[in-house]
Each structure stands twice: as structure tokens, then as C-alpha cells.
Amino acid sequence: KVRVKFTRVSTRKMDMDNIGASFKFIGDALEKCGAIVNDSPDYITELILGWEKANSQKEQHVRIEIEDCG
């Protein structure tokens, strides 16, 4: 079981529902590469979504933090 925190760092602020949708493919990729066992609520006990302001497009990125809760 894990706690996952996704933080989108971008120049444009997004609505939280759009931020959540933007992490769908990242969650699937984390499962596929073995970083997490499964992306279901049985394994991800807490999902935290966030946004931070980037000063330029060059600084845009996604920060992923995975904490073992098992």
C-alpha cells in the first residue's frame, strides 16, 4: 500500500478536476513500469493532487512522490 502525491508545476493554473485527469496516464505508467503494484484504491490508500506555479515553460514538470504505507 502506498500514498501517492502528484504535483503539476506549470505556468497556467488548472482546475483540480483537470489536474486529476492529467495524471491518469502517469498513474498507469507507474503501474506498468513496476513503481506501484496497482493503481486501484486497494493499493493507493491516499492520492494527493497539487499544483505549483512555474516561472517559465522551461521549468514546467510533474513531481511524483510515492510513500510506502504498508
PDB file of N, CA, C and O in Angstrom:
ATOM      1  N   LYS A   1       0.844  -1.186   0.000  1.00  0.00           N
ATOM      2  CA  LYS A   1       0.000   0.000   0.000  1.00  0.00           C
ATOM      3  C   LYS A   1       0.883   1.240   0.000  1.00  0.00           C
ATOM      4  O   LYS A   1       1.914   1.267   0.644  1.00  0.00           O
ATOM      5  N   VAL A   2       0.448   2.244  -0.756  1.00  0.00           N
ATOM      6  CA  VAL A   2       1.245   3.459  -0.907  1.00  0.00           C
ATOM      7  C   VAL A   2       0.373   4.709  -0.863  1.00  0.00           C
ATOM      8  O   VAL A   2      -0.831   4.660  -1.095  1.00  0.00           O
ATOM      9  N   ARG A   3       1.030   5.813  -0.563  1.00  0.00           N
ATOM     10  CA  ARG A   3       0.433   7.150  -0.683  1.00  0.00           C
ATOM     11  C   ARG A   3       1.149   7.801  -1.861  1.00  0.00           C
ATOM     12  O   ARG A   3       2.379   7.780  -1.941  1.00  0.00           O
ATOM     13  N   VAL A   4       0.376   8.358  -2.789  1.00  0.00           N
ATOM     14  CA  VAL A   4       0.953   8.963  -3.985  1.00  0.00           C
ATOM     15  C   VAL A   4       0.579  10.440  -4.017  1.00  0.00           C
ATOM     16  O   VAL A   4      -0.581  10.802  -3.823  1.00  0.00           O
ATOM     17  N   LYS A   5       1.591  11.276  -4.280  1.00  0.00           N
ATOM     18  CA  LYS A   5       1.357  12.710  -4.417  1.00  0.00           C
ATOM     19  C   LYS A   5       1.873  13.155  -5.779  1.00  0.00           C
ATOM     20  O   LYS A   5       3.044  12.951  -6.102  1.00  0.00           O
ATOM     21  N   PHE A   6       0.963  13.703  -6.588  1.00  0.00           N
ATOM     22  CA  PHE A   6       1.298  14.267  -7.887  1.00  0.00           C
ATOM     23  C   PHE A   6       1.219  15.781  -7.768  1.00  0.00           C
ATOM     24  O   PHE A   6       0.200  16.310  -7.323  1.00  0.00           O
ATOM     25  N   THR A   7       2.258  16.478  -8.174  1.00  0.00           N
ATOM     26  CA  THR A   7       2.233  17.937  -8.203  1.00  0.00           C
ATOM     27  C   THR A   7       2.570  18.394  -9.616  1.00  0.00           C
ATOM     28  O   THR A   7       3.642  18.077 -10.137  1.00  0.00           O
ATOM     29  N   ARG A   8       1.645  19.099 -10.217  1.00  0.00           N
ATOM     30  CA  ARG A   8       1.872  19.663 -11.544  1.00  0.00           C
ATOM     31  C   ARG A   8       2.475  21.057 -11.356  1.00  0.00           C
ATOM     32  O   ARG A   8       1.896  21.891 -10.653  1.00  0.00           O
ATOM     33  N   VAL A   9       3.617  21.288 -11.958  1.00  0.00           N
ATOM     34  CA  VAL A   9       4.285  22.582 -11.888  1.00  0.00           C
ATOM     35  C   VAL A   9       4.198  23.179 -13.295  1.00  0.00           C
ATOM     36  O   VAL A   9       4.810  22.663 -14.236  1.00  0.00           O
ATOM     37  N   SER A  10       3.372  24.223 -13.432  1.00  0.00           N
ATOM     38  CA  SER A  10       3.134  24.792 -14.754  1.00  0.00           C
ATOM     39  C   SER A  10       2.881  26.295 -14.660  1.00  0.00           C
ATOM     40  O   SER A  10       2.638  26.826 -13.575  1.00  0.00           O
ATOM     41  N   THR A  11       2.935  26.937 -15.810  1.00  0.00           N
ATOM     42  CA  THR A  11       2.732  28.381 -15.853  1.00  0.00           C
ATOM     43  C   THR A  11       1.259  28.750 -15.747  1.00  0.00           C
ATOM     44  O   THR A  11       0.938  29.848 -15.318  1.00  0.00           O
ATOM     45  N   ARG A  12       0.377  27.835 -16.134  1.00  0.00           N
ATOM     46  CA  ARG A  12      -1.064  28.098 -16.079  1.00  0.00           C
ATOM     47  C   ARG A  12      -1.722  27.286 -14.983  1.00  0.00           C
ATOM     48  O   ARG A  12      -1.530  26.070 -14.888  1.00  0.00           O
ATOM     49  N   LYS A  13      -2.507  27.934 -14.162  1.00  0.00           N
ATOM     50  CA  LYS A  13      -3.256  27.249 -13.113  1.00  0.00           C
ATOM     51  C   LYS A  13      -4.397  26.464 -13.750  1.00  0.00           C
ATOM     52  O   LYS A  13      -5.018  26.927 -14.707  1.00  0.00           O
ATOM     53  N   MET A  14      -4.654  25.275 -13.228  1.00  0.00           N
ATOM     54  CA  MET A  14      -5.725  24.424 -13.741  1.00  0.00           C
ATOM     55  C   MET A  14      -6.744  24.176 -12.647  1.00  0.00           C
ATOM     56  O   MET A  14      -6.416  24.222 -11.463  1.00  0.00           O
ATOM     57  N   ASP A  15      -7.976  23.842 -13.052  1.00  0.00           N
ATOM     58  CA  ASP A  15      -8.982  23.380 -12.100  1.00  0.00           C
ATOM     59  C   ASP A  15      -8.538  22.030 -11.557  1.00  0.00           C
ATOM     60  O   ASP A  15      -7.870  21.254 -12.249  1.00  0.00           O
ATOM     61  N   MET A  16      -8.926  21.718 -10.328  1.00  0.00           N
ATOM     62  CA  MET A  16      -8.491  20.460  -9.695  1.00  0.00           C
ATOM     63  C   MET A  16      -8.973  19.229 -10.467  1.00  0.00           C
ATOM     64  O   MET A  16      -8.256  18.238 -10.539  1.00  0.00           O
ATOM     65  N   ASP A  17     -10.172  19.270 -11.061  1.00  0.00           N
ATOM     66  CA  ASP A  17     -10.634  18.102 -11.811  1.00  0.00           C
ATOM     67  C   ASP A  17      -9.780  17.879 -13.061  1.00  0.00           C
ATOM     68  O   ASP A  17      -9.503  16.740 -13.433  1.00  0.00           O
ATOM     69  N   ASN A  18      -9.302  18.954 -13.670  1.00  0.00           N
ATOM     70  CA  ASN A  18      -8.411  18.816 -14.820  1.00  0.00           C
ATOM     71  C   ASN A  18      -7.033  18.331 -14.393  1.00  0.00           C
ATOM     72  O   ASN A  18      -6.387  17.561 -15.108  1.00  0.00           O
ATOM     73  N   ILE A  19      -6.582  18.769 -13.232  1.00  0.00           N
ATOM     74  CA  ILE A  19      -5.305  18.268 -12.708  1.00  0.00           C
ATOM     75  C   ILE A  19      -5.405  16.764 -12.480  1.00  0.00           C
ATOM     76  O   ILE A  19      -4.524  16.001 -12.878  1.00  0.00           O
ATOM     77  N   GLY A  20      -6.490  16.319 -11.869  1.00  0.00           N
ATOM     78  CA  GLY A  20      -6.689  14.890 -11.631  1.00  0.00           C
ATOM     79  C   GLY A  20      -6.679  14.095 -12.922  1.00  0.00           C
ATOM     80  O   GLY A  20      -6.020  13.050 -13.022  1.00  0.00           O
ATOM     81  N   ALA A  21      -7.381  14.582 -13.932  1.00  0.00           N
ATOM     82  CA  ALA A  21      -7.437  13.889 -15.218  1.00  0.00           C
ATOM     83  C   ALA A  21      -6.064  13.836 -15.888  1.00  0.00           C
ATOM     84  O   ALA A  21      -5.733  12.858 -16.558  1.00  0.00           O
ATOM     85  N   SER A  22      -5.257  14.860 -15.691  1.00  0.00           N
ATOM     86  CA  SER A  22      -3.950  14.905 -16.346  1.00  0.00           C
ATOM     87  C   SER A  22      -2.984  13.862 -15.787  1.00  0.00           C
ATOM     88  O   SER A  22      -1.976  13.552 -16.414  1.00  0.00           O
ATOM     89  N   PHE A  23      -3.270  13.293 -14.621  1.00  0.00           N
ATOM     90  CA  PHE A  23      -2.389  12.291 -14.024  1.00  0.00           C
ATOM     91  C   PHE A  23      -2.791  10.859 -14.353  1.00  0.00           C
ATOM     92  O   PHE A  23      -2.107   9.917 -13.955  1.00  0.00           O
ATOM     93  N   LYS A  24      -3.864  10.663 -15.091  1.00  0.00           N
ATOM     94  CA  LYS A  24      -4.341   9.321 -15.428  1.00  0.00           C
ATOM     95  C   LYS A  24      -3.238   8.491 -16.085  1.00  0.00           C
ATOM     96  O   LYS A  24      -2.957   7.374 -15.669  1.00  0.00           O
ATOM     97  N   PHE A  25      -2.619   9.035 -17.119  1.00  0.00           N
ATOM     98  CA  PHE A  25      -1.609   8.282 -17.862  1.00  0.00           C
ATOM     99  C   PHE A  25      -0.343   8.060 -17.037  1.00  0.00           C
ATOM    100  O   PHE A  25       0.315   7.036 -17.170  1.00  0.00           O
ATOM    101  N   ILE A  26      -0.024   8.995 -16.155  1.00  0.00           N
ATOM    102  CA  ILE A  26       1.150   8.830 -15.290  1.00  0.00           C
ATOM    103  C   ILE A  26       0.912   7.683 -14.305  1.00  0.00           C
ATOM    104  O   ILE A  26       1.787   6.845 -14.098  1.00  0.00           O
ATOM    105  N   GLY A  27      -0.280   7.625 -13.718  1.00  0.00           N
ATOM    106  CA  GLY A  27      -0.611   6.524 -12.810  1.00  0.00           C
ATOM    107  C   GLY A  27      -0.525   5.180 -13.507  1.00  0.00           C
ATOM    108  O   GLY A  27       0.019   4.211 -12.969  1.00  0.00           O
ATOM    109  N   ASP A  28      -1.055   5.098 -14.722  1.00  0.00           N
ATOM    110  CA  ASP A  28      -0.979   3.858 -15.493  1.00  0.00           C
ATOM    111  C   ASP A  28       0.469   3.487 -15.795  1.00  0.00           C
ATOM    112  O   ASP A  28       0.849   2.321 -15.720  1.00  0.00           O
ATOM    113  N   ALA A  29       1.298   4.484 -16.115  1.00  0.00           N
ATOM    114  CA  ALA A  29       2.706   4.227 -16.416  1.00  0.00           C
ATOM    115  C   ALA A  29       3.467   3.755 -15.178  1.00  0.00           C
ATOM    116  O   ALA A  29       4.329   2.874 -15.275  1.00  0.00           O
ATOM    117  N   LEU A  30       3.144   4.328 -14.006  1.00  0.00           N
ATOM    118  CA  LEU A  30       3.794   3.888 -12.775  1.00  0.00           C
ATOM    119  C   LEU A  30       3.506   2.420 -12.493  1.00  0.00           C
ATOM    120  O   LEU A  30       4.378   1.674 -12.044  1.00  0.00           O
ATOM    121  N   GLU A  31       2.283   1.998 -12.778  1.00  0.00           N
ATOM    122  CA  GLU A  31       1.921   0.582 -12.596  1.00  0.00           C
ATOM    123  C   GLU A  31       2.655  -0.285 -13.622  1.00  0.00           C
ATOM    124  O   GLU A  31       3.238  -1.320 -13.272  1.00  0.00           O
ATOM    125  N   LYS A  32       2.652   0.144 -14.864  1.00  0.00           N
ATOM    126  CA  LYS A  32       3.266  -0.652 -15.936  1.00  0.00           C
ATOM    127  C   LYS A  32       4.771  -0.845 -15.729  1.00  0.00           C
ATOM    128  O   LYS A  32       5.309  -1.918 -15.991  1.00  0.00           O
ATOM    129  N   CYS A  33       5.460   0.181 -15.208  1.00  0.00           N
ATOM    130  CA  CYS A  33       6.910   0.054 -15.014  1.00  0.00           C
ATOM    131  C   CYS A  33       7.268  -0.581 -13.666  1.00  0.00           C
ATOM    132  O   CYS A  33       8.442  -0.784 -13.373  1.00  0.00           O
ATOM    133  N   GLY A  34       6.259  -0.878 -12.834  1.00  0.00           N
ATOM    134  CA  GLY A  34       6.516  -1.566 -11.575  1.00  0.00           C
ATOM    135  C   GLY A  34       6.791  -0.662 -10.388  1.00  0.00           C
ATOM    136  O   GLY A  34       7.136  -1.148  -9.315  1.00  0.00           O
ATOM    137  N   ALA A  35       6.636   0.647 -10.558  1.00  0.00           N
ATOM    138  CA  ALA A  35       6.857   1.571  -9.434  1.00  0.00           C
ATOM    139  C   ALA A  35       5.784   1.396  -8.364  1.00  0.00           C
ATOM    140  O   ALA A  35       6.052   1.611  -7.178  1.00  0.00           O
ATOM    141  N   ILE A  36       4.582   1.026  -8.787  1.00  0.00           N
ATOM    142  CA  ILE A  36       3.500   0.685  -7.863  1.00  0.00           C
ATOM    143  C   ILE A  36       2.896  -0.641  -8.324  1.00  0.00           C
ATOM    144  O   ILE A  36       2.976  -0.981  -9.507  1.00  0.00           O
ATOM    145  N   VAL A  37       2.321  -1.394  -7.391  1.00  0.00           N
ATOM    146  CA  VAL A  37       1.755  -2.705  -7.717  1.00  0.00           C
ATOM    147  C   VAL A  37       0.499  -2.555  -8.572  1.00  0.00           C
ATOM    148  O   VAL A  37       0.295  -3.283  -9.537  1.00  0.00           O
ATOM    149  N   ASN A  38      -0.343  -1.595  -8.200  1.00  0.00           N
ATOM    150  CA  ASN A  38      -1.639  -1.419  -8.847  1.00  0.00           C
ATOM    151  C   ASN A  38      -2.097   0.002  -8.564  1.00  0.00           C
ATOM    152  O   ASN A  38      -1.735   0.573  -7.533  1.00  0.00           O
ATOM    153  N   ASP A  39      -2.900   0.571  -9.457  1.00  0.00           N
ATOM    154  CA  ASP A  39      -3.368   1.935  -9.213  1.00  0.00           C
ATOM    155  C   ASP A  39      -4.797   1.983  -8.665  1.00  0.00           C
ATOM    156  O   ASP A  39      -5.440   3.011  -8.691  1.00  0.00           O
ATOM    157  N   SER A  40      -5.254   0.874  -8.113  1.00  0.00           N
ATOM    158  CA  SER A  40      -6.597   0.824  -7.530  1.00  0.00           C
ATOM    159  C   SER A  40      -6.563   1.315  -6.078  1.00  0.00           C
ATOM    160  O   SER A  40      -5.501   1.364  -5.454  1.00  0.00           O
ATOM    161  N   PRO A  41      -7.727   1.662  -5.518  1.00  0.00           N
ATOM    162  CA  PRO A  41      -7.798   2.092  -4.113  1.00  0.00           C
ATOM    163  C   PRO A  41      -7.359   1.010  -3.118  1.00  0.00           C
ATOM    164  O   PRO A  41      -7.062   1.319  -1.972  1.00  0.00           O
ATOM    165  N   ASP A  42      -7.290  -0.237  -3.568  1.00  0.00           N
ATOM    166  CA  ASP A  42      -6.784  -1.301  -2.690  1.00  0.00           C
ATOM    167  C   ASP A  42      -5.298  -1.115  -2.387  1.00  0.00           C
ATOM    168  O   ASP A  42      -4.810  -1.582  -1.369  1.00  0.00           O
ATOM    169  N   TYR A  43      -4.585  -0.450  -3.275  1.00  0.00           N
ATOM    170  CA  TYR A  43      -3.142  -0.262  -3.125  1.00  0.00           C
ATOM    171  C   TYR A  43      -2.754   1.186  -2.863  1.00  0.00           C
ATOM    172  O   TYR A  43      -1.812   1.447  -2.142  1.00  0.00           O
ATOM    173  N   ILE A  44      -3.452   2.123  -3.500  1.00  0.00           N
ATOM    174  CA  ILE A  44      -3.187   3.541  -3.247  1.00  0.00           C
ATOM    175  C   ILE A  44      -4.149   4.001  -2.165  1.00  0.00           C
ATOM    176  O   ILE A  44      -5.335   4.196  -2.417  1.00  0.00           O
ATOM    177  N   THR A  45      -3.637   4.118  -0.949  1.00  0.00           N
ATOM    178  CA  THR A  45      -4.501   4.454   0.184  1.00  0.00           C
ATOM    179  C   THR A  45      -4.832   5.940   0.234  1.00  0.00           C
ATOM    180  O   THR A  45      -5.839   6.338   0.800  1.00  0.00           O
ATOM    181  N   GLU A  46      -3.964   6.767  -0.369  1.00  0.00           N
ATOM    182  CA  GLU A  46      -4.206   8.197  -0.405  1.00  0.00           C
ATOM    183  C   GLU A  46      -3.590   8.756  -1.687  1.00  0.00           C
ATOM    184  O   GLU A  46      -2.456   8.437  -2.032  1.00  0.00           O
ATOM    185  N   LEU A  47      -4.363   9.571  -2.396  1.00  0.00           N
ATOM    186  CA  LEU A  47      -3.900  10.228  -3.608  1.00  0.00           C
ATOM    187  C   LEU A  47      -4.023  11.727  -3.390  1.00  0.00           C
ATOM    188  O   LEU A  47      -5.107  12.240  -3.142  1.00  0.00           O
ATOM    189  N   ILE A  48      -2.895  12.408  -3.446  1.00  0.00           N
ATOM    190  CA  ILE A  48      -2.852  13.848  -3.204  1.00  0.00           C
ATOM    191  C   ILE A  48      -2.484  14.532  -4.514  1.00  0.00           C
ATOM    192  O   ILE A  48      -1.482  14.188  -5.139  1.00  0.00           O
ATOM    193  N   LEU A  49      -3.297  15.486  -4.926  1.00  0.00           N
ATOM    194  CA  LEU A  49      -3.066  16.225  -6.167  1.00  0.00           C
ATOM    195  C   LEU A  49      -2.747  17.666  -5.838  1.00  0.00           C
ATOM    196  O   LEU A  49      -3.389  18.258  -4.965  1.00  0.00           O
ATOM    197  N   GLY A  50      -1.780  18.234  -6.530  1.00  0.00           N
ATOM    198  CA  GLY A  50      -1.425  19.614  -6.265  1.00  0.00           C
ATOM    199  C   GLY A  50      -0.956  20.339  -7.501  1.00  0.00           C
ATOM    200  O   GLY A  50      -0.737  19.741  -8.557  1.00  0.00           O
ATOM    201  N   TRP A  51      -0.820  21.644  -7.358  1.00  0.00           N
ATOM    202  CA  TRP A  51      -0.339  22.498  -8.435  1.00  0.00           C
ATOM    203  C   TRP A  51       0.586  23.539  -7.834  1.00  0.00           C
ATOM    204  O   TRP A  51       0.339  24.047  -6.733  1.00  0.00           O
ATOM    205  N   GLU A  52       1.649  23.852  -8.560  1.00  0.00           N
ATOM    206  CA  GLU A  52       2.556  24.930  -8.184  1.00  0.00           C
ATOM    207  C   GLU A  52       2.870  25.752  -9.423  1.00  0.00           C
ATOM    208  O   GLU A  52       2.898  25.227 -10.540  1.00  0.00           O
ATOM    209  N   LYS A  53       3.132  27.019  -9.212  1.00  0.00           N
ATOM    210  CA  LYS A  53       3.423  27.948 -10.299  1.00  0.00           C
ATOM    211  C   LYS A  53       4.861  27.780 -10.772  1.00  0.00           C
ATOM    212  O   LYS A  53       5.795  27.773  -9.974  1.00  0.00           O
ATOM    213  N   ALA A  54       5.031  27.624 -12.089  1.00  0.00           N
ATOM    214  CA  ALA A  54       6.356  27.622 -12.712  1.00  0.00           C
ATOM    215  C   ALA A  54       6.617  29.025 -13.245  1.00  0.00           C
ATOM    216  O   ALA A  54       5.697  29.694 -13.717  1.00  0.00           O
ATOM    217  N   ASN A  55       7.838  29.481 -13.179  1.00  0.00           N
ATOM    218  CA  ASN A  55       8.186  30.819 -13.657  1.00  0.00           C
ATOM    219  C   ASN A  55       8.297  30.896 -15.172  1.00  0.00           C
ATOM    220  O   ASN A  55       8.164  31.970 -15.752  1.00  0.00           O
ATOM    221  N   SER A  56       8.532  29.751 -15.825  1.00  0.00           N
ATOM    222  CA  SER A  56       8.658  29.728 -17.284  1.00  0.00           C
ATOM    223  C   SER A  56       8.232  28.356 -17.796  1.00  0.00           C
ATOM    224  O   SER A  56       8.164  27.393 -17.030  1.00  0.00           O
ATOM    225  N   GLN A  57       7.976  28.271 -19.090  1.00  0.00           N
ATOM    226  CA  GLN A  57       7.603  26.979 -19.674  1.00  0.00           C
ATOM    227  C   GLN A  57       8.734  25.964 -19.524  1.00  0.00           C
ATOM    228  O   GLN A  57       8.484  24.781 -19.360  1.00  0.00           O
ATOM    229  N   LYS A  58       9.963  26.433 -19.554  1.00  0.00           N
ATOM    230  CA  LYS A  58      11.123  25.541 -19.414  1.00  0.00           C
ATOM    231  C   LYS A  58      11.144  24.850 -18.045  1.00  0.00           C
ATOM    232  O   LYS A  58      11.654  23.746 -17.899  1.00  0.00           O
ATOM    233  N   GLU A  59      10.580  25.491 -17.028  1.00  0.00           N
ATOM    234  CA  GLU A  59      10.567  24.946 -15.664  1.00  0.00           C
ATOM    235  C   GLU A  59       9.374  24.023 -15.398  1.00  0.00           C
ATOM    236  O   GLU A  59       9.265  23.466 -14.313  1.00  0.00           O
ATOM    237  N   GLN A  60       8.475  23.855 -16.368  1.00  0.00           N
ATOM    238  CA  GLN A  60       7.292  23.017 -16.146  1.00  0.00           C
ATOM    239  C   GLN A  60       7.690  21.545 -16.000  1.00  0.00           C
ATOM    240  O   GLN A  60       8.576  21.060 -16.713  1.00  0.00           O
ATOM    241  N   HIS A  61       7.049  20.862 -15.069  1.00  0.00           N
ATOM    242  CA  HIS A  61       7.294  19.442 -14.857  1.00  0.00           C
ATOM    243  C   HIS A  61       6.210  18.870 -13.946  1.00  0.00           C
ATOM    244  O   HIS A  61       5.364  19.602 -13.442  1.00  0.00           O
ATOM    245  N   VAL A  62       6.262  17.582 -13.734  1.00  0.00           N
ATOM    246  CA  VAL A  62       5.386  16.899 -12.787  1.00  0.00           C
ATOM    247  C   VAL A  62       6.271  16.250 -11.734  1.00  0.00           C
ATOM    248  O   VAL A  62       7.237  15.557 -12.066  1.00  0.00           O
ATOM    249  N   ARG A  63       5.958  16.489 -10.472  1.00  0.00           N
ATOM    250  CA  ARG A  63       6.689  15.859  -9.370  1.00  0.00           C
ATOM    251  C   ARG A  63       5.823  14.713  -8.853  1.00  0.00           C
ATOM    252  O   ARG A  63       4.634  14.897  -8.581  1.00  0.00           O
ATOM    253  N   ILE A  64       6.417  13.547  -8.704  1.00  0.00           N
ATOM    254  CA  ILE A  64       5.716  12.361  -8.209  1.00  0.00           C
ATOM    255  C   ILE A  64       6.406  11.885  -6.945  1.00  0.00           C
ATOM    256  O   ILE A  64       7.616  11.632  -6.954  1.00  0.00           O
ATOM    257  N   GLU A  65       5.638  11.774  -5.871  1.00  0.00           N
ATOM    258  CA  GLU A  65       6.173  11.269  -4.603  1.00  0.00           C
ATOM    259  C   GLU A  65       5.367  10.036  -4.226  1.00  0.00           C
ATOM    260  O   GLU A  65       4.139  10.094  -4.185  1.00  0.00           O
ATOM    261  N   ILE A  66       6.052   8.942  -3.939  1.00  0.00           N
ATOM    262  CA  ILE A  66       5.410   7.687  -3.568  1.00  0.00           C
ATOM    263  C   ILE A  66       5.945   7.292  -2.194  1.00  0.00           C
ATOM    264  O   ILE A  66       7.146   7.148  -2.011  1.00  0.00           O
ATOM    265  N   GLU A  67       5.032   7.136  -1.248  1.00  0.00           N
ATOM    266  CA  GLU A  67       5.414   6.778   0.118  1.00  0.00           C
ATOM    267  C   GLU A  67       4.827   5.414   0.467  1.00  0.00           C
ATOM    268  O   GLU A  67       3.625   5.200   0.324  1.00  0.00           O
ATOM    269  N   ASP A  68       5.657   4.512   0.928  1.00  0.00           N
ATOM    270  CA  ASP A  68       5.217   3.177   1.334  1.00  0.00           C
ATOM    271  C   ASP A  68       4.421   3.284   2.634  1.00  0.00           C
ATOM    272  O   ASP A  68       4.909   3.841   3.606  1.00  0.00           O
ATOM    273  N   CYS A  69       3.221   2.756   2.642  1.00  0.00           N
ATOM    274  CA  CYS A  69       2.366   2.784   3.820  1.00  0.00           C
ATOM    275  C   CYS A  69       2.081   1.368   4.317  1.00  0.00           C
ATOM    276  O   CYS A  69       1.217   1.178   5.174  1.00  0.00           O
ATOM    277  N   GLY A  70       2.776   0.401   3.754  1.00  0.00           N
ATOM    278  CA  GLY A  70       2.471  -0.985   4.061  1.00  0.00           C
ATOM    279  C   GLY A  70       3.156  -1.504   5.244  1.00  0.00           C
ATOM    280  O   GLY A  70       2.883  -2.403   5.932  1.00  0.00           O
TER     281      GLY A  70
END
